[in-house]
């Protein structure tokens, strides 16, 4: 029965993505606020349906930042994207350029000033983004980077990429680490959805000015330790796969 519920949930989720995307299109074309409103309304719809259809509840913990800040997040599935975006007042992502060609998502990503990155060229993209920020071409807000560069399944060890440290250094902004356990309930691949409490947690910010290697080591230790604790809270032992 849970498998059938999962299939039905995913089917209606993508149908409604099209519905929301088209319904908000005129507003999104006129204003970035419209694009942001669409993405938040759709995400809240998904949170509502996943609660009663597959038994997943969403909870955001910690102090959510409101000013200009770098967000360095753990990435396990599409769910943490929606939870982080909905929690923040003015979020934009550093993301793979391929996503720009995804129907609906690609258009809204462009409208929200998300930063596309080609594989192997993250350094160039970061440099351009910093220049755009300094020139006032990018609206202020919360810039989200996934420090491991991809979705990572619970219990799998993937090193943190230096791009986060370079961005932290060049922007001169505080960095807020974000931990999660959403992959326990909404995996990076497949259609199975498991009931439980999916958590995204904003942690105390790291002040600007740390040396690059020290920052990256501290970020990885902080996010991984807290994510492991959240996964154990959700009934998954991350050490079992290491």
PDB file of C-alpha atoms in Angstrom:
ATOM      1  CA  UNK A   1       0.000   0.000   0.000  1.00  0.00           C
ATOM      2  CA  UNK A   2       2.827   2.436   0.826  1.00  0.00           C
ATOM      3  CA  UNK A   3       4.380   1.789  -2.568  1.00  0.00           C
ATOM      4  CA  UNK A   4       1.098   2.605  -4.320  1.00  0.00           C
ATOM      5  CA  UNK A   5       0.723   5.743  -2.218  1.00  0.00           C
ATOM      6  CA  UNK A   6       4.261   6.740  -3.205  1.00  0.00           C
ATOM      7  CA  UNK A   7       3.544   6.319  -6.926  1.00  0.00           C
ATOM      8  CA  UNK A   8       0.330   8.339  -6.711  1.00  0.00           C
ATOM      9  CA  UNK A   9       2.045  11.070  -4.698  1.00  0.00           C
ATOM     10  CA  UNK A  10       4.838  11.452  -7.236  1.00  0.00           C
ATOM     11  CA  UNK A  11       2.424  11.458 -10.171  1.00  0.00           C
ATOM     12  CA  UNK A  12       0.221  14.205  -8.765  1.00  0.00           C
ATOM     13  CA  UNK A  13       3.270  16.168  -7.596  1.00  0.00           C
ATOM     14  CA  UNK A  14       4.590  16.535 -11.140  1.00  0.00           C
ATOM     15  CA  UNK A  15       1.156  17.228 -12.586  1.00  0.00           C
ATOM     16  CA  UNK A  16       0.689  20.022 -10.074  1.00  0.00           C
ATOM     17  CA  UNK A  17       4.157  21.400 -10.833  1.00  0.00           C
ATOM     18  CA  UNK A  18       2.893  22.079 -14.349  1.00  0.00           C
ATOM     19  CA  UNK A  19      -0.376  23.534 -13.031  1.00  0.00           C
ATOM     20  CA  UNK A  20       1.362  25.911 -10.607  1.00  0.00           C
ATOM     21  CA  UNK A  21       4.017  26.850 -13.151  1.00  0.00           C
ATOM     22  CA  UNK A  22       1.449  27.853 -15.750  1.00  0.00           C
ATOM     23  CA  UNK A  23      -0.920  29.526 -13.285  1.00  0.00           C
ATOM     24  CA  UNK A  24       1.818  31.821 -11.948  1.00  0.00           C
ATOM     25  CA  UNK A  25       3.486  32.407 -15.331  1.00  0.00           C
ATOM     26  CA  UNK A  26       2.090  35.917 -16.019  1.00  0.00           C
ATOM     27  CA  UNK A  27       3.041  37.091 -12.512  1.00  0.00           C
ATOM     28  CA  UNK A  28       6.480  35.476 -12.813  1.00  0.00           C
ATOM     29  CA  UNK A  29       7.122  37.164 -16.157  1.00  0.00           C
ATOM     30  CA  UNK A  30       6.322  40.558 -14.643  1.00  0.00           C
ATOM     31  CA  UNK A  31       8.226  40.146 -11.384  1.00  0.00           C
ATOM     32  CA  UNK A  32      10.773  37.964  -9.609  1.00  0.00           C
ATOM     33  CA  UNK A  33       8.423  38.162  -6.653  1.00  0.00           C
ATOM     34  CA  UNK A  34       5.938  36.233  -8.762  1.00  0.00           C
ATOM     35  CA  UNK A  35       8.461  33.513  -9.482  1.00  0.00           C
ATOM     36  CA  UNK A  36       9.320  33.262  -5.798  1.00  0.00           C
ATOM     37  CA  UNK A  37       5.640  33.162  -4.817  1.00  0.00           C
ATOM     38  CA  UNK A  38       5.019  30.333  -7.256  1.00  0.00           C
ATOM     39  CA  UNK A  39       7.879  28.188  -5.977  1.00  0.00           C
ATOM     40  CA  UNK A  40       6.891  28.701  -2.347  1.00  0.00           C
ATOM     41  CA  UNK A  41       3.203  28.017  -2.990  1.00  0.00           C
ATOM     42  CA  UNK A  42       4.045  24.833  -4.889  1.00  0.00           C
ATOM     43  CA  UNK A  43       6.452  23.665  -2.185  1.00  0.00           C
ATOM     44  CA  UNK A  44       3.840  24.179   0.522  1.00  0.00           C
ATOM     45  CA  UNK A  45       1.378  22.186  -1.583  1.00  0.00           C
ATOM     46  CA  UNK A  46       3.902  19.332  -1.774  1.00  0.00           C
ATOM     47  CA  UNK A  47       4.452  19.467   2.002  1.00  0.00           C
ATOM     48  CA  UNK A  48       0.695  19.225   2.533  1.00  0.00           C
ATOM     49  CA  UNK A  49       0.145  16.315   0.156  1.00  0.00           C
ATOM     50  CA  UNK A  50       3.167  14.335   1.281  1.00  0.00           C
ATOM     51  CA  UNK A  51       1.924  14.477   4.866  1.00  0.00           C
ATOM     52  CA  UNK A  52      -1.418  12.767   4.221  1.00  0.00           C
ATOM     53  CA  UNK A  53      -0.477  10.726   1.149  1.00  0.00           C
ATOM     54  CA  UNK A  54       2.826   9.143   2.224  1.00  0.00           C
ATOM     55  CA  UNK A  55       3.200  10.174   5.872  1.00  0.00           C
ATOM     56  CA  UNK A  56       6.212  12.508   5.562  1.00  0.00           C
ATOM     57  CA  UNK A  57       6.173  15.576   7.803  1.00  0.00           C
ATOM     58  CA  UNK A  58       8.500  18.533   7.161  1.00  0.00           C
ATOM     59  CA  UNK A  59      10.176  20.478   9.957  1.00  0.00           C
ATOM     60  CA  UNK A  60      12.646  23.378   9.775  1.00  0.00           C
ATOM     61  CA  UNK A  61      14.821  23.915  12.831  1.00  0.00           C
ATOM     62  CA  UNK A  62      17.277  26.575  13.920  1.00  0.00           C
ATOM     63  CA  UNK A  63      17.440  30.305  13.298  1.00  0.00           C
ATOM     64  CA  UNK A  64      16.623  31.077   9.669  1.00  0.00           C
ATOM     65  CA  UNK A  65      18.838  33.876   8.291  1.00  0.00           C
ATOM     66  CA  UNK A  66      17.222  36.871   6.621  1.00  0.00           C
ATOM     67  CA  UNK A  67      20.073  39.045   5.362  1.00  0.00           C
ATOM     68  CA  UNK A  68      22.793  38.494   2.783  1.00  0.00           C
ATOM     69  CA  UNK A  69      24.526  35.273   3.699  1.00  0.00           C
ATOM     70  CA  UNK A  70      26.039  32.146   2.191  1.00  0.00           C
ATOM     71  CA  UNK A  71      24.125  28.921   2.887  1.00  0.00           C
ATOM     72  CA  UNK A  72      26.232  25.729   2.736  1.00  0.00           C
ATOM     73  CA  UNK A  73      23.785  22.834   2.785  1.00  0.00           C
ATOM     74  CA  UNK A  74      23.711  19.075   2.852  1.00  0.00           C
ATOM     75  CA  UNK A  75      21.821  17.792  -0.203  1.00  0.00           C
ATOM     76  CA  UNK A  76      20.011  14.450  -0.179  1.00  0.00           C
ATOM     77  CA  UNK A  77      16.943  14.895  -2.400  1.00  0.00           C
ATOM     78  CA  UNK A  78      14.527  17.325  -4.035  1.00  0.00           C
ATOM     79  CA  UNK A  79      12.758  17.701  -0.696  1.00  0.00           C
ATOM     80  CA  UNK A  80      15.597  19.601   1.006  1.00  0.00           C
ATOM     81  CA  UNK A  81      15.632  22.055  -1.919  1.00  0.00           C
ATOM     82  CA  UNK A  82      11.969  22.901  -1.348  1.00  0.00           C
ATOM     83  CA  UNK A  83      12.318  23.084   2.444  1.00  0.00           C
ATOM     84  CA  UNK A  84      15.344  25.392   2.371  1.00  0.00           C
ATOM     85  CA  UNK A  85      13.883  27.622  -0.334  1.00  0.00           C
ATOM     86  CA  UNK A  86      10.543  27.982   1.414  1.00  0.00           C
ATOM     87  CA  UNK A  87      12.164  28.826   4.754  1.00  0.00           C
ATOM     88  CA  UNK A  88      14.372  31.632   3.379  1.00  0.00           C
ATOM     89  CA  UNK A  89      13.020  35.052   2.383  1.00  0.00           C
ATOM     90  CA  UNK A  90      15.084  35.523  -0.785  1.00  0.00           C
ATOM     91  CA  UNK A  91      16.955  32.365  -1.771  1.00  0.00           C
ATOM     92  CA  UNK A  92      18.833  31.499  -4.932  1.00  0.00           C
ATOM     93  CA  UNK A  93      20.861  28.387  -5.718  1.00  0.00           C
ATOM     94  CA  UNK A  94      24.147  27.573  -7.334  1.00  0.00           C
ATOM     95  CA  UNK A  95      23.041  24.715  -9.578  1.00  0.00           C
ATOM     96  CA  UNK A  96      24.053  22.565 -12.520  1.00  0.00           C
ATOM     97  CA  UNK A  97      23.553  24.315 -15.852  1.00  0.00           C
ATOM     98  CA  UNK A  98      21.622  21.305 -17.201  1.00  0.00           C
ATOM     99  CA  UNK A  99      18.725  22.220 -14.900  1.00  0.00           C
ATOM    100  CA  UNK A 100      18.070  25.346 -16.978  1.00  0.00           C
ATOM    101  CA  UNK A 101      16.695  23.085 -19.708  1.00  0.00           C
ATOM    102  CA  UNK A 102      14.260  21.325 -17.360  1.00  0.00           C
ATOM    103  CA  UNK A 103      10.635  22.278 -18.121  1.00  0.00           C
ATOM    104  CA  UNK A 104       9.087  24.695 -15.588  1.00  0.00           C
ATOM    105  CA  UNK A 105      12.014  24.401 -13.122  1.00  0.00           C
ATOM    106  CA  UNK A 106      14.505  25.912 -15.568  1.00  0.00           C
ATOM    107  CA  UNK A 107      12.374  28.982 -16.286  1.00  0.00           C
ATOM    108  CA  UNK A 108      11.746  29.711 -12.612  1.00  0.00           C
ATOM    109  CA  UNK A 109      15.411  29.145 -11.746  1.00  0.00           C
ATOM    110  CA  UNK A 110      16.366  31.843 -14.252  1.00  0.00           C
ATOM    111  CA  UNK A 111      13.794  34.259 -12.860  1.00  0.00           C
ATOM    112  CA  UNK A 112      15.150  33.750  -9.335  1.00  0.00           C
ATOM    113  CA  UNK A 113      18.760  34.608 -10.323  1.00  0.00           C
ATOM    114  CA  UNK A 114      20.017  31.098  -9.658  1.00  0.00           C
ATOM    115  CA  UNK A 115      23.643  30.654 -10.731  1.00  0.00           C
ATOM    116  CA  UNK A 116      24.175  27.942 -13.369  1.00  0.00           C
ATOM    117  CA  UNK A 117      27.454  26.021 -13.250  1.00  0.00           C
ATOM    118  CA  UNK A 118      28.946  23.858 -15.979  1.00  0.00           C
ATOM    119  CA  UNK A 119      30.557  20.614 -14.885  1.00  0.00           C
ATOM    120  CA  UNK A 120      34.220  21.252 -14.139  1.00  0.00           C
ATOM    121  CA  UNK A 121      33.835  25.037 -14.389  1.00  0.00           C
ATOM    122  CA  UNK A 122      32.513  25.936 -10.937  1.00  0.00           C
ATOM    123  CA  UNK A 123      35.467  28.278 -10.299  1.00  0.00           C
ATOM    124  CA  UNK A 124      34.632  30.389 -13.357  1.00  0.00           C
ATOM    125  CA  UNK A 125      30.951  30.531 -12.396  1.00  0.00           C
ATOM    126  CA  UNK A 126      31.783  31.601  -8.840  1.00  0.00           C
ATOM    127  CA  UNK A 127      34.100  34.326 -10.130  1.00  0.00           C
ATOM    128  CA  UNK A 128      31.393  35.680 -12.435  1.00  0.00           C
ATOM    129  CA  UNK A 129      28.809  35.587  -9.671  1.00  0.00           C
ATOM    130  CA  UNK A 130      31.061  37.545  -7.300  1.00  0.00           C
ATOM    131  CA  UNK A 131      31.629  40.170 -10.002  1.00  0.00           C
ATOM    132  CA  UNK A 132      27.881  40.406 -10.648  1.00  0.00           C
ATOM    133  CA  UNK A 133      27.194  40.855  -6.932  1.00  0.00           C
ATOM    134  CA  UNK A 134      29.783  43.618  -6.695  1.00  0.00           C
ATOM    135  CA  UNK A 135      28.307  45.330  -9.768  1.00  0.00           C
ATOM    136  CA  UNK A 136      24.802  45.175  -8.312  1.00  0.00           C
ATOM    137  CA  UNK A 137      23.527  42.883 -11.083  1.00  0.00           C
ATOM    138  CA  UNK A 138      22.291  40.220  -8.651  1.00  0.00           C
ATOM    139  CA  UNK A 139      19.630  41.037  -6.081  1.00  0.00           C
ATOM    140  CA  UNK A 140      20.728  40.609  -2.441  1.00  0.00           C
ATOM    141  CA  UNK A 141      19.588  37.507  -0.635  1.00  0.00           C
ATOM    142  CA  UNK A 142      20.677  34.095   0.542  1.00  0.00           C
ATOM    143  CA  UNK A 143      22.955  32.193  -1.844  1.00  0.00           C
ATOM    144  CA  UNK A 144      22.720  28.415  -1.425  1.00  0.00           C
ATOM    145  CA  UNK A 145      25.535  26.070  -2.406  1.00  0.00           C
ATOM    146  CA  UNK A 146      25.613  22.311  -1.969  1.00  0.00           C
ATOM    147  CA  UNK A 147      29.136  21.743  -0.760  1.00  0.00           C
ATOM    148  CA  UNK A 148      29.373  18.132  -1.952  1.00  0.00           C
ATOM    149  CA  UNK A 149      28.255  19.179  -5.413  1.00  0.00           C
ATOM    150  CA  UNK A 150      25.472  16.609  -5.755  1.00  0.00           C
ATOM    151  CA  UNK A 151      22.768  14.680  -3.931  1.00  0.00           C
ATOM    152  CA  UNK A 152      24.304  12.231  -1.481  1.00  0.00           C
ATOM    153  CA  UNK A 153      22.451   9.189  -0.144  1.00  0.00           C
ATOM    154  CA  UNK A 154      22.290   8.698   3.647  1.00  0.00           C
ATOM    155  CA  UNK A 155      25.409   7.006   4.981  1.00  0.00           C
ATOM    156  CA  UNK A 156      27.504   7.675   1.861  1.00  0.00           C
ATOM    157  CA  UNK A 157      30.715   9.659   2.308  1.00  0.00           C
ATOM    158  CA  UNK A 158      31.469  12.323  -0.339  1.00  0.00           C
ATOM    159  CA  UNK A 159      34.177  14.972   0.197  1.00  0.00           C
ATOM    160  CA  UNK A 160      33.306  18.659   0.378  1.00  0.00           C
ATOM    161  CA  UNK A 161      34.442  20.659  -2.650  1.00  0.00           C
ATOM    162  CA  UNK A 162      36.679  23.685  -2.334  1.00  0.00           C
ATOM    163  CA  UNK A 163      34.214  25.896  -4.246  1.00  0.00           C
ATOM    164  CA  UNK A 164      32.264  26.610  -1.057  1.00  0.00           C
ATOM    165  CA  UNK A 165      35.413  27.839   0.678  1.00  0.00           C
ATOM    166  CA  UNK A 166      36.367  30.001  -2.303  1.00  0.00           C
ATOM    167  CA  UNK A 167      32.916  31.568  -2.353  1.00  0.00           C
ATOM    168  CA  UNK A 168      32.998  32.156   1.414  1.00  0.00           C
ATOM    169  CA  UNK A 169      36.408  33.815   1.060  1.00  0.00           C
ATOM    170  CA  UNK A 170      35.552  36.003  -1.925  1.00  0.00           C
ATOM    171  CA  UNK A 171      32.121  37.171  -0.783  1.00  0.00           C
ATOM    172  CA  UNK A 172      33.315  37.990   2.734  1.00  0.00           C
ATOM    173  CA  UNK A 173      29.943  36.966   4.133  1.00  0.00           C
ATOM    174  CA  UNK A 174      28.984  34.762   7.049  1.00  0.00           C
ATOM    175  CA  UNK A 175      28.188  31.167   6.157  1.00  0.00           C
ATOM    176  CA  UNK A 176      25.249  29.262   7.620  1.00  0.00           C
ATOM    177  CA  UNK A 177      25.680  25.459   7.583  1.00  0.00           C
ATOM    178  CA  UNK A 178      22.530  23.402   6.987  1.00  0.00           C
ATOM    179  CA  UNK A 179      22.112  19.759   7.986  1.00  0.00           C
ATOM    180  CA  UNK A 180      19.341  17.374   6.958  1.00  0.00           C
ATOM    181  CA  UNK A 181      17.981  13.846   7.114  1.00  0.00           C
ATOM    182  CA  UNK A 182      15.419  14.071   4.288  1.00  0.00           C
ATOM    183  CA  UNK A 183      17.077  11.309   2.264  1.00  0.00           C
ATOM    184  CA  UNK A 184      15.952   8.773   4.849  1.00  0.00           C
ATOM    185  CA  UNK A 185      12.334   9.385   3.808  1.00  0.00           C
ATOM    186  CA  UNK A 186      12.637  10.838   0.297  1.00  0.00           C
ATOM    187  CA  UNK A 187      15.642   9.173  -1.404  1.00  0.00           C
ATOM    188  CA  UNK A 188      17.730  10.760  -4.136  1.00  0.00           C
ATOM    189  CA  UNK A 189      16.571   8.084  -6.606  1.00  0.00           C
ATOM    190  CA  UNK A 190      13.559   5.830  -6.895  1.00  0.00           C
ATOM    191  CA  UNK A 191       9.863   6.280  -6.140  1.00  0.00           C
ATOM    192  CA  UNK A 192       9.597   4.846  -2.627  1.00  0.00           C
ATOM    193  CA  UNK A 193       8.617   7.343   0.086  1.00  0.00           C
ATOM    194  CA  UNK A 194       8.932   6.346   3.742  1.00  0.00           C
ATOM    195  CA  UNK A 195       6.809   7.901   6.539  1.00  0.00           C
ATOM    196  CA  UNK A 196       8.617   9.979   9.145  1.00  0.00           C
ATOM    197  CA  UNK A 197       9.845  13.428  10.176  1.00  0.00           C
ATOM    198  CA  UNK A 198      12.053  15.071   7.526  1.00  0.00           C
ATOM    199  CA  UNK A 199      14.202  17.806   9.075  1.00  0.00           C
ATOM    200  CA  UNK A 200      16.272  20.657   7.675  1.00  0.00           C
ATOM    201  CA  UNK A 201      18.282  22.432  10.374  1.00  0.00           C
ATOM    202  CA  UNK A 202      19.941  25.846  10.076  1.00  0.00           C
ATOM    203  CA  UNK A 203      22.987  25.878  12.343  1.00  0.00           C
ATOM    204  CA  UNK A 204      24.948  28.747  13.950  1.00  0.00           C
ATOM    205  CA  UNK A 205      26.688  30.876  11.337  1.00  0.00           C
ATOM    206  CA  UNK A 206      30.423  30.824  10.673  1.00  0.00           C
ATOM    207  CA  UNK A 207      31.781  34.367  10.768  1.00  0.00           C
ATOM    208  CA  UNK A 208      33.767  35.591   7.758  1.00  0.00           C
ATOM    209  CA  UNK A 209      37.541  35.579   7.883  1.00  0.00           C
ATOM    210  CA  UNK A 210      38.482  31.943   8.549  1.00  0.00           C
ATOM    211  CA  UNK A 211      41.378  30.499   6.584  1.00  0.00           C
ATOM    212  CA  UNK A 212      40.146  28.440   3.613  1.00  0.00           C
ATOM    213  CA  UNK A 213      41.209  24.944   4.672  1.00  0.00           C
ATOM    214  CA  UNK A 214      40.170  25.491   8.276  1.00  0.00           C
ATOM    215  CA  UNK A 215      36.766  26.759   7.154  1.00  0.00           C
ATOM    216  CA  UNK A 216      36.120  23.792   4.879  1.00  0.00           C
ATOM    217  CA  UNK A 217      37.177  21.282   7.538  1.00  0.00           C
ATOM    218  CA  UNK A 218      34.973  22.963  10.144  1.00  0.00           C
ATOM    219  CA  UNK A 219      32.011  23.119   7.754  1.00  0.00           C
ATOM    220  CA  UNK A 220      32.262  19.446   6.832  1.00  0.00           C
ATOM    221  CA  UNK A 221      32.639  18.295  10.432  1.00  0.00           C
ATOM    222  CA  UNK A 222      29.704  20.438  11.575  1.00  0.00           C
ATOM    223  CA  UNK A 223      27.250  19.508   8.824  1.00  0.00           C
ATOM    224  CA  UNK A 224      28.111  15.813   8.698  1.00  0.00           C
ATOM    225  CA  UNK A 225      27.933  15.323  12.471  1.00  0.00           C
ATOM    226  CA  UNK A 226      24.565  17.037  12.734  1.00  0.00           C
ATOM    227  CA  UNK A 227      23.156  15.309   9.651  1.00  0.00           C
ATOM    228  CA  UNK A 228      24.211  11.942  11.099  1.00  0.00           C
ATOM    229  CA  UNK A 229      22.412  12.797  14.331  1.00  0.00           C
ATOM    230  CA  UNK A 230      19.252  13.769  12.429  1.00  0.00           C
ATOM    231  CA  UNK A 231      19.379  10.549  10.423  1.00  0.00           C
ATOM    232  CA  UNK A 232      19.646   8.510  13.613  1.00  0.00           C
ATOM    233  CA  UNK A 233      16.669  10.452  14.947  1.00  0.00           C
ATOM    234  CA  UNK A 234      14.823   9.320  11.833  1.00  0.00           C
ATOM    235  CA  UNK A 235      15.647   5.669  12.465  1.00  0.00           C
ATOM    236  CA  UNK A 236      18.624   5.304  10.096  1.00  0.00           C
ATOM    237  CA  UNK A 237      22.168   4.415  11.205  1.00  0.00           C
ATOM    238  CA  UNK A 238      24.572   6.267   8.868  1.00  0.00           C
ATOM    239  CA  UNK A 239      27.552   4.368  10.285  1.00  0.00           C
ATOM    240  CA  UNK A 240      26.121   1.120   8.978  1.00  0.00           C
ATOM    241  CA  UNK A 241      27.244   1.974   5.423  1.00  0.00           C
ATOM    242  CA  UNK A 242      30.692   3.361   6.254  1.00  0.00           C
TER     243      UNK A 242
END
